[in-house]
mmCIF file of C-alpha atoms and ligand atoms in Angstrom:
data_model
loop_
_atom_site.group_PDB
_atom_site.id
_atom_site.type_symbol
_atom_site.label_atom_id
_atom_site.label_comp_id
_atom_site.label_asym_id
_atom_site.label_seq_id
_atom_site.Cartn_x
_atom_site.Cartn_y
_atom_site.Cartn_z
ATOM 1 C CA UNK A 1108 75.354 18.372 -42.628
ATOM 2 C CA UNK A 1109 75.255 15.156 -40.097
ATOM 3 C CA UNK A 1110 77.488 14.768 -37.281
ATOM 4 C CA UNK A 1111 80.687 16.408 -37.157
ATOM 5 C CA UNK A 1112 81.750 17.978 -39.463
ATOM 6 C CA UNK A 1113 84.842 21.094 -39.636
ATOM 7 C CA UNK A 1114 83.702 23.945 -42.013
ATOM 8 C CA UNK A 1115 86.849 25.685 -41.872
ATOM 9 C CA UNK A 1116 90.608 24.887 -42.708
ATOM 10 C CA UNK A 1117 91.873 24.145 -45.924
ATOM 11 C CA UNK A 1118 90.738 20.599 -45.530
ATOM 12 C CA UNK A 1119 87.062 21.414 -45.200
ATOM 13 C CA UNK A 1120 87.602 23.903 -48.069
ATOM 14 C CA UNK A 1121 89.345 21.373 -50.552
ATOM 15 C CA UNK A 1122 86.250 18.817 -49.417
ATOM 16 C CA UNK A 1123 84.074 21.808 -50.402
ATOM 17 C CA UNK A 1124 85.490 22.389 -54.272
ATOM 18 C CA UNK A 1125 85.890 18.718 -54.899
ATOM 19 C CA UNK A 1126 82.132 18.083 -54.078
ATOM 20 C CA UNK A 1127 81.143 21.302 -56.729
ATOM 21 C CA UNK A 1128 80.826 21.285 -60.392
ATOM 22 C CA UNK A 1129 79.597 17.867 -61.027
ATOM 23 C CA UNK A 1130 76.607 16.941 -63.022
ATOM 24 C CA UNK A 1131 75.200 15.198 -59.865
ATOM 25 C CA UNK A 1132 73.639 12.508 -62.118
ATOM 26 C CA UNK A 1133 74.641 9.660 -59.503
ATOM 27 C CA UNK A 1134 72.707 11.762 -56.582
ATOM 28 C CA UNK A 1135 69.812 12.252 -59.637
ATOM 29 C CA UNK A 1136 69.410 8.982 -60.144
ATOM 30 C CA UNK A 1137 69.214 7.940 -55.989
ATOM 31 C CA UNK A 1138 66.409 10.598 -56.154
ATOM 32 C CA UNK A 1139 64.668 9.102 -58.894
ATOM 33 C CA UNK A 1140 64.995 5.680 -58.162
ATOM 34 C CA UNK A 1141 63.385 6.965 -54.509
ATOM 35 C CA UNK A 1142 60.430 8.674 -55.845
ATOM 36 C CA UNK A 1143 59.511 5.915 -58.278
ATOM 37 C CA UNK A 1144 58.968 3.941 -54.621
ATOM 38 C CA UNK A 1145 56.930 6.642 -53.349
ATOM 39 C CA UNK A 1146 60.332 7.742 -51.107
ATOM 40 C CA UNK A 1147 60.337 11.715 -49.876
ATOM 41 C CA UNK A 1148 63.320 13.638 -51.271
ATOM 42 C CA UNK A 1149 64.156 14.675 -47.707
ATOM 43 C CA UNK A 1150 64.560 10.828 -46.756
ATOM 44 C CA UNK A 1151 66.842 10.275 -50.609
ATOM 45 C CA UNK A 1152 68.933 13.301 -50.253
ATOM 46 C CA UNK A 1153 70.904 11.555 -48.127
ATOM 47 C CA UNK A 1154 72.099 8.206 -49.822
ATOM 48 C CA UNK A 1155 72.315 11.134 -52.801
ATOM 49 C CA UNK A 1156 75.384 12.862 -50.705
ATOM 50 C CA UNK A 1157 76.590 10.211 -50.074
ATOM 51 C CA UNK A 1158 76.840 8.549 -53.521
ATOM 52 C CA UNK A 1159 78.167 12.107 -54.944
ATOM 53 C CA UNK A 1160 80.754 12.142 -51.888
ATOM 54 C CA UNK A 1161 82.354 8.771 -53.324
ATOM 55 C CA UNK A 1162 82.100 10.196 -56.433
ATOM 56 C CA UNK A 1163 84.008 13.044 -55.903
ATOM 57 C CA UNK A 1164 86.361 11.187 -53.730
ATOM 58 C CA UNK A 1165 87.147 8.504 -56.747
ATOM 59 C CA UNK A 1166 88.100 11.641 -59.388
ATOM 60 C CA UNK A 1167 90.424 13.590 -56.906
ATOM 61 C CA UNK A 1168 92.385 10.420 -56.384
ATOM 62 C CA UNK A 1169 92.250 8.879 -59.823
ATOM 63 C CA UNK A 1170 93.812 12.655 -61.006
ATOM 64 C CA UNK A 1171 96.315 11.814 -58.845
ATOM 65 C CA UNK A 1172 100.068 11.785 -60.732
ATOM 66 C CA UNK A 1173 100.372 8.117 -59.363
ATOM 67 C CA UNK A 1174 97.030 7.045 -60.984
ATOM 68 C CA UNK A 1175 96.237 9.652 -64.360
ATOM 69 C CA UNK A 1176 98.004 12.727 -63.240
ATOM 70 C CA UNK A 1177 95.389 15.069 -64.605
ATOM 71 C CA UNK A 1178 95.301 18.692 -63.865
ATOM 72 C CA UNK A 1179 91.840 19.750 -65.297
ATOM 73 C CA UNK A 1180 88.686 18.544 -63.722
ATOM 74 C CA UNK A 1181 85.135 19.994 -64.139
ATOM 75 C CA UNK A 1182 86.753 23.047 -65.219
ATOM 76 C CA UNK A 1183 88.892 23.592 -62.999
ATOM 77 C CA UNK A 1184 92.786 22.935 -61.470
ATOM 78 C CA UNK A 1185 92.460 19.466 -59.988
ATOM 79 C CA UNK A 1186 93.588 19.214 -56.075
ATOM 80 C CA UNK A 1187 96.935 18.354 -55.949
ATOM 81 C CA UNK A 1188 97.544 20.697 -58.617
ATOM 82 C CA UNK A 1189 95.236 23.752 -55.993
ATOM 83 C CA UNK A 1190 96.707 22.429 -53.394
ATOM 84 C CA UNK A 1191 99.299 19.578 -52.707
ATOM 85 C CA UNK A 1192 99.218 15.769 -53.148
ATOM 86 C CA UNK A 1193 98.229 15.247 -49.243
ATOM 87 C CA UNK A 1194 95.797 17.448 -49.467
ATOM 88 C CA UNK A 1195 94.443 15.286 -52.570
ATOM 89 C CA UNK A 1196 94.681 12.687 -50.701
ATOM 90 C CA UNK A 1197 93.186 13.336 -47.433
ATOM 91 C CA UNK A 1198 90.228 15.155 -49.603
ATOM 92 C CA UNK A 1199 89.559 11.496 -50.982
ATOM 93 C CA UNK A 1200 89.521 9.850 -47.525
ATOM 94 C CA UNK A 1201 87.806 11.951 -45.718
ATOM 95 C CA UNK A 1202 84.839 12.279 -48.568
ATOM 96 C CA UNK A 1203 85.027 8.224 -48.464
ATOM 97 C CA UNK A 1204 84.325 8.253 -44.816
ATOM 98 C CA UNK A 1205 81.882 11.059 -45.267
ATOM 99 C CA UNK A 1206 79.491 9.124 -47.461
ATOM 100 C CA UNK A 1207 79.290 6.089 -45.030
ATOM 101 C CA UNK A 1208 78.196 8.707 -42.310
ATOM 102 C CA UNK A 1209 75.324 10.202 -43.972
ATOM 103 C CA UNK A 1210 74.049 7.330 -44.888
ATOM 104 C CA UNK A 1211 73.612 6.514 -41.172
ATOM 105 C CA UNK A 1212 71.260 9.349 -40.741
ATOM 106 C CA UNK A 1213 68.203 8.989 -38.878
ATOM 107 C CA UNK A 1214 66.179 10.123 -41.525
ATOM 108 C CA UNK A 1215 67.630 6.837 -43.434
ATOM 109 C CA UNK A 1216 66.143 4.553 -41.504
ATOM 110 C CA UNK A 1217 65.883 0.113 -41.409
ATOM 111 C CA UNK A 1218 67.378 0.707 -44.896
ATOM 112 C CA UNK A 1219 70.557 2.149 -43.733
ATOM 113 C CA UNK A 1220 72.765 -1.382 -43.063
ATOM 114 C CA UNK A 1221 71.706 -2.722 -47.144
ATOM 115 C CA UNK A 1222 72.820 0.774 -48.298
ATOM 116 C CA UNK A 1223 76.041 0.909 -46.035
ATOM 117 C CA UNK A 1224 76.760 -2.565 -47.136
ATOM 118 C CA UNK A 1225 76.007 -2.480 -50.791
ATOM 119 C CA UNK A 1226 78.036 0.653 -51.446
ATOM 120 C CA UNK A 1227 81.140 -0.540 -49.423
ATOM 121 C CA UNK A 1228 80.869 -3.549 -51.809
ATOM 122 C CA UNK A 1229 80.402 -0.946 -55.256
ATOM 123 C CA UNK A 1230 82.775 0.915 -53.663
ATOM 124 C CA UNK A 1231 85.586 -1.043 -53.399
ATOM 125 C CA UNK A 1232 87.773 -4.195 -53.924
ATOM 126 C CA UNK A 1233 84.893 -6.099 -55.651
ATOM 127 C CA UNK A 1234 83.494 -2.860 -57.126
ATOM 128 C CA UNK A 1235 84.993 0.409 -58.671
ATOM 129 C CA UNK A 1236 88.455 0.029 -56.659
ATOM 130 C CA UNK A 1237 88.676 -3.526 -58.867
ATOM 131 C CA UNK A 1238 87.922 -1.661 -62.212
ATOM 132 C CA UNK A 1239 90.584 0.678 -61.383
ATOM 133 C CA UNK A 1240 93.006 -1.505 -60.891
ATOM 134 C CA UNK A 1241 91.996 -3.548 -63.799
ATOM 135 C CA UNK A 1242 92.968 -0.070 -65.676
ATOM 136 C CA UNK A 1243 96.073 0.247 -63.987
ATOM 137 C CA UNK A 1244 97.012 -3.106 -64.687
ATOM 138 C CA UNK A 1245 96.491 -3.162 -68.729
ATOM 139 C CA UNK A 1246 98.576 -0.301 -68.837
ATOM 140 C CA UNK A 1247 101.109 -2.684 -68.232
ATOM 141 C CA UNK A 1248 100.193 -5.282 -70.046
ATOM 142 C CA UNK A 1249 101.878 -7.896 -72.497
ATOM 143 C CA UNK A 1250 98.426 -8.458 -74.633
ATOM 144 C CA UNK A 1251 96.071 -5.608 -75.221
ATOM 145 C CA UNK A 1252 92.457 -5.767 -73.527
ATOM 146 C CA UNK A 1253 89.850 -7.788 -75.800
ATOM 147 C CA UNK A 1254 86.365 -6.143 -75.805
ATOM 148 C CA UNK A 1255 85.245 -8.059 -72.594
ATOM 149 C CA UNK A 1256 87.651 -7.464 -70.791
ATOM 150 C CA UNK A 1257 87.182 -3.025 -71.187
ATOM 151 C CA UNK A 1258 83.731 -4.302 -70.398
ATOM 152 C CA UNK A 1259 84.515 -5.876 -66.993
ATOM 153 C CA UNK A 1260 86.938 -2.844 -66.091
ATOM 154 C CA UNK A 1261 84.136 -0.445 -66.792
ATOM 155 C CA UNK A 1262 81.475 -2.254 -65.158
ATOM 156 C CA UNK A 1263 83.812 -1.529 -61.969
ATOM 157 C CA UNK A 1264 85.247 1.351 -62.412
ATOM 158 C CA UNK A 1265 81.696 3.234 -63.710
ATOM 159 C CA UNK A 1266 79.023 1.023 -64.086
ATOM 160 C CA UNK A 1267 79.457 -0.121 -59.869
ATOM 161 C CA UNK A 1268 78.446 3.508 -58.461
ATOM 162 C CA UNK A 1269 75.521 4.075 -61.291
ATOM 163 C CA UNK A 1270 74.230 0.576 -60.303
ATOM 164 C CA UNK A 1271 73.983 1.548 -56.791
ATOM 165 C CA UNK A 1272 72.503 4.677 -57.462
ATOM 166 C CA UNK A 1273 70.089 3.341 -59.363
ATOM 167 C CA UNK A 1274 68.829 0.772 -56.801
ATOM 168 C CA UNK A 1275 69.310 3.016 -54.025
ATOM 169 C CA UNK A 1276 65.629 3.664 -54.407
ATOM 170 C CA UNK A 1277 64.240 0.298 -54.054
ATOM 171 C CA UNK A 1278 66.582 -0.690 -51.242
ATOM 172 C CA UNK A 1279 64.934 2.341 -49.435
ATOM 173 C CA UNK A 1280 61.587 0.841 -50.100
ATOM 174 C CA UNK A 1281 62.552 -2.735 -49.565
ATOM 175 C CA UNK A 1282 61.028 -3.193 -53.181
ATOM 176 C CA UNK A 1283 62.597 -5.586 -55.970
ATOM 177 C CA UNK A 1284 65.679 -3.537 -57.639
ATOM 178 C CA UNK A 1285 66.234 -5.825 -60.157
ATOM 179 C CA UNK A 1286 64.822 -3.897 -63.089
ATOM 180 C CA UNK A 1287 66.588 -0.744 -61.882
ATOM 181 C CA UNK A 1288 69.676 -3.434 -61.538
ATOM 182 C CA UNK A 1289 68.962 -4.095 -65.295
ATOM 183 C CA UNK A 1290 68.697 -0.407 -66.342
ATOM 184 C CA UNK A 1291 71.693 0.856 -64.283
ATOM 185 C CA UNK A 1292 74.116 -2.029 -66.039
ATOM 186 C CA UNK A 1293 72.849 -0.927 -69.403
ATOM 187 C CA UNK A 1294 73.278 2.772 -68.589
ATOM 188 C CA UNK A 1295 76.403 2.511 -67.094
ATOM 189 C CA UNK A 1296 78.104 1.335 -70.237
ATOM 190 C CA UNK A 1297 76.139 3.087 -72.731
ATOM 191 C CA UNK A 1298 77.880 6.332 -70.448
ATOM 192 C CA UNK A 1299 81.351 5.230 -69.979
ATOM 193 C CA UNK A 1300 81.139 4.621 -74.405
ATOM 194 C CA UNK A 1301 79.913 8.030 -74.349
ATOM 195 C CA UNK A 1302 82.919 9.445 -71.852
ATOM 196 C CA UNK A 1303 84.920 7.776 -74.496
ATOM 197 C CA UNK A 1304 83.673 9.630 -77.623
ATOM 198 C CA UNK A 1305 84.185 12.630 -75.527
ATOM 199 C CA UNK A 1306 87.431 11.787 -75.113
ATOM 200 C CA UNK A 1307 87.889 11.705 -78.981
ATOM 201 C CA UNK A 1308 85.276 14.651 -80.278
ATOM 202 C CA UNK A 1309 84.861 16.481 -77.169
ATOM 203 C CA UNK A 1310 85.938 19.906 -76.471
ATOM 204 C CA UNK A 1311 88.127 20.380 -73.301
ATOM 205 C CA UNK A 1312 85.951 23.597 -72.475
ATOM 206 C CA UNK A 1313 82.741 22.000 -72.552
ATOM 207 C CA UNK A 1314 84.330 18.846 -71.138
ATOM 208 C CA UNK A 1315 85.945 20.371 -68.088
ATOM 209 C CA UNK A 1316 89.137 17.859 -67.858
ATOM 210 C CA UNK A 1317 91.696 16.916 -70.312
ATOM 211 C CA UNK A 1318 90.632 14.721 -74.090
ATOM 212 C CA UNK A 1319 92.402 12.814 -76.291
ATOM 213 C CA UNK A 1320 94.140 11.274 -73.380
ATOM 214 C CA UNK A 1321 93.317 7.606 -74.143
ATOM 215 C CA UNK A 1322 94.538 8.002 -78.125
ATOM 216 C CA UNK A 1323 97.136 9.371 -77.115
ATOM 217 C CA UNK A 1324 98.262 6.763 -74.385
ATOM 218 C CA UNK A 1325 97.293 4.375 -76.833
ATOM 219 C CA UNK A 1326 94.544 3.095 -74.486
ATOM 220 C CA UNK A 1327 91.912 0.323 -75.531
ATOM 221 C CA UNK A 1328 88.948 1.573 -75.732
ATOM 222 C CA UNK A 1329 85.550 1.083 -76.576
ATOM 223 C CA UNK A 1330 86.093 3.778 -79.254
ATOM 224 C CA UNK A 1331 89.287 2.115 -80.673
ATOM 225 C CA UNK A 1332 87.681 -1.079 -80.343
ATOM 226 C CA UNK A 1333 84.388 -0.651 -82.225
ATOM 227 C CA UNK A 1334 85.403 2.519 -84.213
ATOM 228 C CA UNK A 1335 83.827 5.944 -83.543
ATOM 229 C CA UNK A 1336 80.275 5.306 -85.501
ATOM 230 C CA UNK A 1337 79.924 1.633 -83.998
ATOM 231 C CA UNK A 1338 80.440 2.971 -80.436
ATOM 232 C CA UNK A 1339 77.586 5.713 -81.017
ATOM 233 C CA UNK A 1340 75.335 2.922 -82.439
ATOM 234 C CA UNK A 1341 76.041 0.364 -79.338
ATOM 235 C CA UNK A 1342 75.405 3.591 -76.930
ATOM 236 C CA UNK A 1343 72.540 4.330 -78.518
ATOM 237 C CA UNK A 1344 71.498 0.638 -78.375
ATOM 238 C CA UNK A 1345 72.010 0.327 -74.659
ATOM 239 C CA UNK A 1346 69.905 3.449 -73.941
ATOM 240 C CA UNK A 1347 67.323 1.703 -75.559
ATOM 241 C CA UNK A 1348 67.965 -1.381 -73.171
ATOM 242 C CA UNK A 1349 67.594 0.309 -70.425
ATOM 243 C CA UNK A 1350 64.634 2.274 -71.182
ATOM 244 C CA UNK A 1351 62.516 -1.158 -71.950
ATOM 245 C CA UNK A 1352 63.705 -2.207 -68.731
ATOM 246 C CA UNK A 1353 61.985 0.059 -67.239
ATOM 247 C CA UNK A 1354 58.646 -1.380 -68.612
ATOM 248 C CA UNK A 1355 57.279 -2.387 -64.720
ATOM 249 C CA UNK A 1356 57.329 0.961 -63.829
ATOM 250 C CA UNK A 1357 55.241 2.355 -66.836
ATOM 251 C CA UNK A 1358 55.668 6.024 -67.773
ATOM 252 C CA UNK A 1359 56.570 6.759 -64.215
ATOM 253 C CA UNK A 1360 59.974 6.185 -64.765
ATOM 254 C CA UNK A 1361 59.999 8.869 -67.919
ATOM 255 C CA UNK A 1362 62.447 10.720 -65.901
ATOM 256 C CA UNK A 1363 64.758 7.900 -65.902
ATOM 257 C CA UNK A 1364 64.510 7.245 -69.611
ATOM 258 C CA UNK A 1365 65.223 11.034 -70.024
ATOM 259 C CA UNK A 1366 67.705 10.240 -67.912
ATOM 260 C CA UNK A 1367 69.079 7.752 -70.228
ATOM 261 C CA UNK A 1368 68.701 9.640 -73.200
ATOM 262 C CA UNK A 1369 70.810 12.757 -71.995
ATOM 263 C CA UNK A 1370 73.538 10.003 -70.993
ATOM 264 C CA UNK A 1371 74.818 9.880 -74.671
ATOM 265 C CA UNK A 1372 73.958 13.774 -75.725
ATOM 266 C CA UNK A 1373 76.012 15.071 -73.610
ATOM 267 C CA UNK A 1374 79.000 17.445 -74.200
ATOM 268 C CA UNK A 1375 80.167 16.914 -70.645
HETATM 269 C C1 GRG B 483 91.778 4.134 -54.092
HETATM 270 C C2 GRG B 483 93.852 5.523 -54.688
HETATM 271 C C3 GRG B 483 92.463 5.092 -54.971
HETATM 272 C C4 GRG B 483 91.852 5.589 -56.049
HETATM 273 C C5 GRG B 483 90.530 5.208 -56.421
HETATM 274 C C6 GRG B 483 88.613 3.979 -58.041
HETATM 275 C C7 GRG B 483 89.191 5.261 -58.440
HETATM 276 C C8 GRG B 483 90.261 5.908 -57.678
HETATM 277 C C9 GRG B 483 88.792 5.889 -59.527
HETATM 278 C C10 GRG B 483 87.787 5.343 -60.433
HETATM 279 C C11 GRG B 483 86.739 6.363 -60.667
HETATM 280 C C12 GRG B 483 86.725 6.935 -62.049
HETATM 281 C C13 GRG B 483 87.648 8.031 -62.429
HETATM 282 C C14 GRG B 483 85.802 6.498 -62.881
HETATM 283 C C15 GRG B 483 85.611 7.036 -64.193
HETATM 284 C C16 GRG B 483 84.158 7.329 -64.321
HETATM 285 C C17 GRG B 483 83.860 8.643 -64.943
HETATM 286 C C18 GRG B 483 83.795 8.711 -66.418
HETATM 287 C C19 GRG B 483 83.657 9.683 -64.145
HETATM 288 C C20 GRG B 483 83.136 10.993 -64.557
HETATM 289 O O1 GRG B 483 81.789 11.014 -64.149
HETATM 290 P P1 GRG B 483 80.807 12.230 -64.465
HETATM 291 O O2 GRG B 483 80.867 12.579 -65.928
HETATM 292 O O3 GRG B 483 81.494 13.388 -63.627
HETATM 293 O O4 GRG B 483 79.463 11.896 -63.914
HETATM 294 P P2 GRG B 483 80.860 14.707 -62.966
HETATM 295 O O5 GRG B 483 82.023 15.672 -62.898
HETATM 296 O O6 GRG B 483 79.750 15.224 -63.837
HETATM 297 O O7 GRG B 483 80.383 14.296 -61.607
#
């Protein structure tokens, strides 16, 4: 790892089994999105830790009990519940501030001030921090969320850090992202309708965290919006979206429609 970094104490150790389990698809798609600009691995892995060290910081504070007091994730007792609610905490900061190191490593380069910059933006207040407070906020509510509006949230909350990851690659190549840009928006909703049919038909084994939370907190979703078979048929739609805009890239970017395609057949 870059710079300093503390392997032992329970700190380091909490930092350790946040950061495990995951399906890494936000690191996959940095990866990706780097080889389809002709990037080395050894250059992408970084921007890929440090896009699955916000990622893991954003779920051990969102299963927070002051945000959705979960105590399953990936399979396993969440933080506060292994350890304590500081701990939780100061797992989540200290990941945060992680991510924004290793994207300073040498091996990053001229690109690493756009990558700093664009994920503090996806990151935060304009990015996945707003769509979580947008979530926080309708639970509250005196009118229930209209379709656009779960859009919006989600295109914080989720869509912000699968955008990024996307375009990671062309910002590390100084290429044009915008077609990755157009594939990562469609993506990112055609996974957060899929997180929601989880939610409804998923098992909690295969899942690794709690379902049938947002029925049962009488959420809005996409699922009660549209209704269970409408949802899989505007997932399925999206995929398709963002496969086509892929075209630039030709059959390159297979791995990315793969990519896609595993998005909604997933039982996790
Ligand atoms: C600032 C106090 C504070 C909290 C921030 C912003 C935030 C907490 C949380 C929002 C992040 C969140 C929970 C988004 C939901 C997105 C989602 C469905 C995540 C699960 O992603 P997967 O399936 O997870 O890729 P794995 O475990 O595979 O990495």
């Amino acid at each position: 790892m870059h710079g300093a970094v503390r392997k032992d104490g329970a700190l380091a150790d909490a930092m350790r089994y946040a950061t495990q389990g995951g399906k890494g698809m936000r690191g996959f798609l940095v990866m990706e999105s780097a080889r389809l600009h002709g990037i080395d691995d050894a250059i992408s892995v970084w921007p890929a830790a440090a896009i699955e060290a916000i990622h893991a910081y954003s779920l051990v504070h969102d299963d927070l009990p002051c945000m959705d007091d979960d105590d399953l994730r990936r399979g396993l007792p969440t933080i506060h519940r292994k350890w304590d609610e500081a701990t939780a905490v100061l797992v989540g900061d200290a990941l945060q501030a992680l991510a924004f190191e290793l994207l300073t490593h040498d091996a990053v380069g001229d690109a690493r001030v756009a990558l700093v910059s664009s994920l503090a933006q996806a990151a935060g207040q304009v990015g996945m921090v707003h769509g979580q407070a947008l979530d926080i906020a309708a639970e509250t509510a005196a009118t229930p969320l209209e379709l656009d509006d779960i859009i919006t949230l989600q295109e914080g909350k989720t869509g912000a850090l699968i955008c990024w990851s996307a375009e990671a690659g062309a910002l590390l190549a100084g290429a044009d992202p915008t077609p990755l840009h157009d594939y990562a928006t469609a993506l990112g909703l055609a996974f957060q309708i899929a997180d929601d049919i989880l939610d409804v038909e998923g098992d909690v084994q295969a899942v690794g965290k709690a379902v049938g939370k947002d029925a049962g907190a009488g959420k809005a979703t996409f699922v009660s919006m549209l209704g269970l078979q409408a949802a899989k048929t505007r997932a399925a739609a999206l995929v398709d979206d963002a496969c086509d805009a892929l075209a630039p890239y030709g059959q390159a970017a297979d791995t990315l429609r793969d990519a896609a395609r595993f998005v909604i057949q997933r039982d996790r």
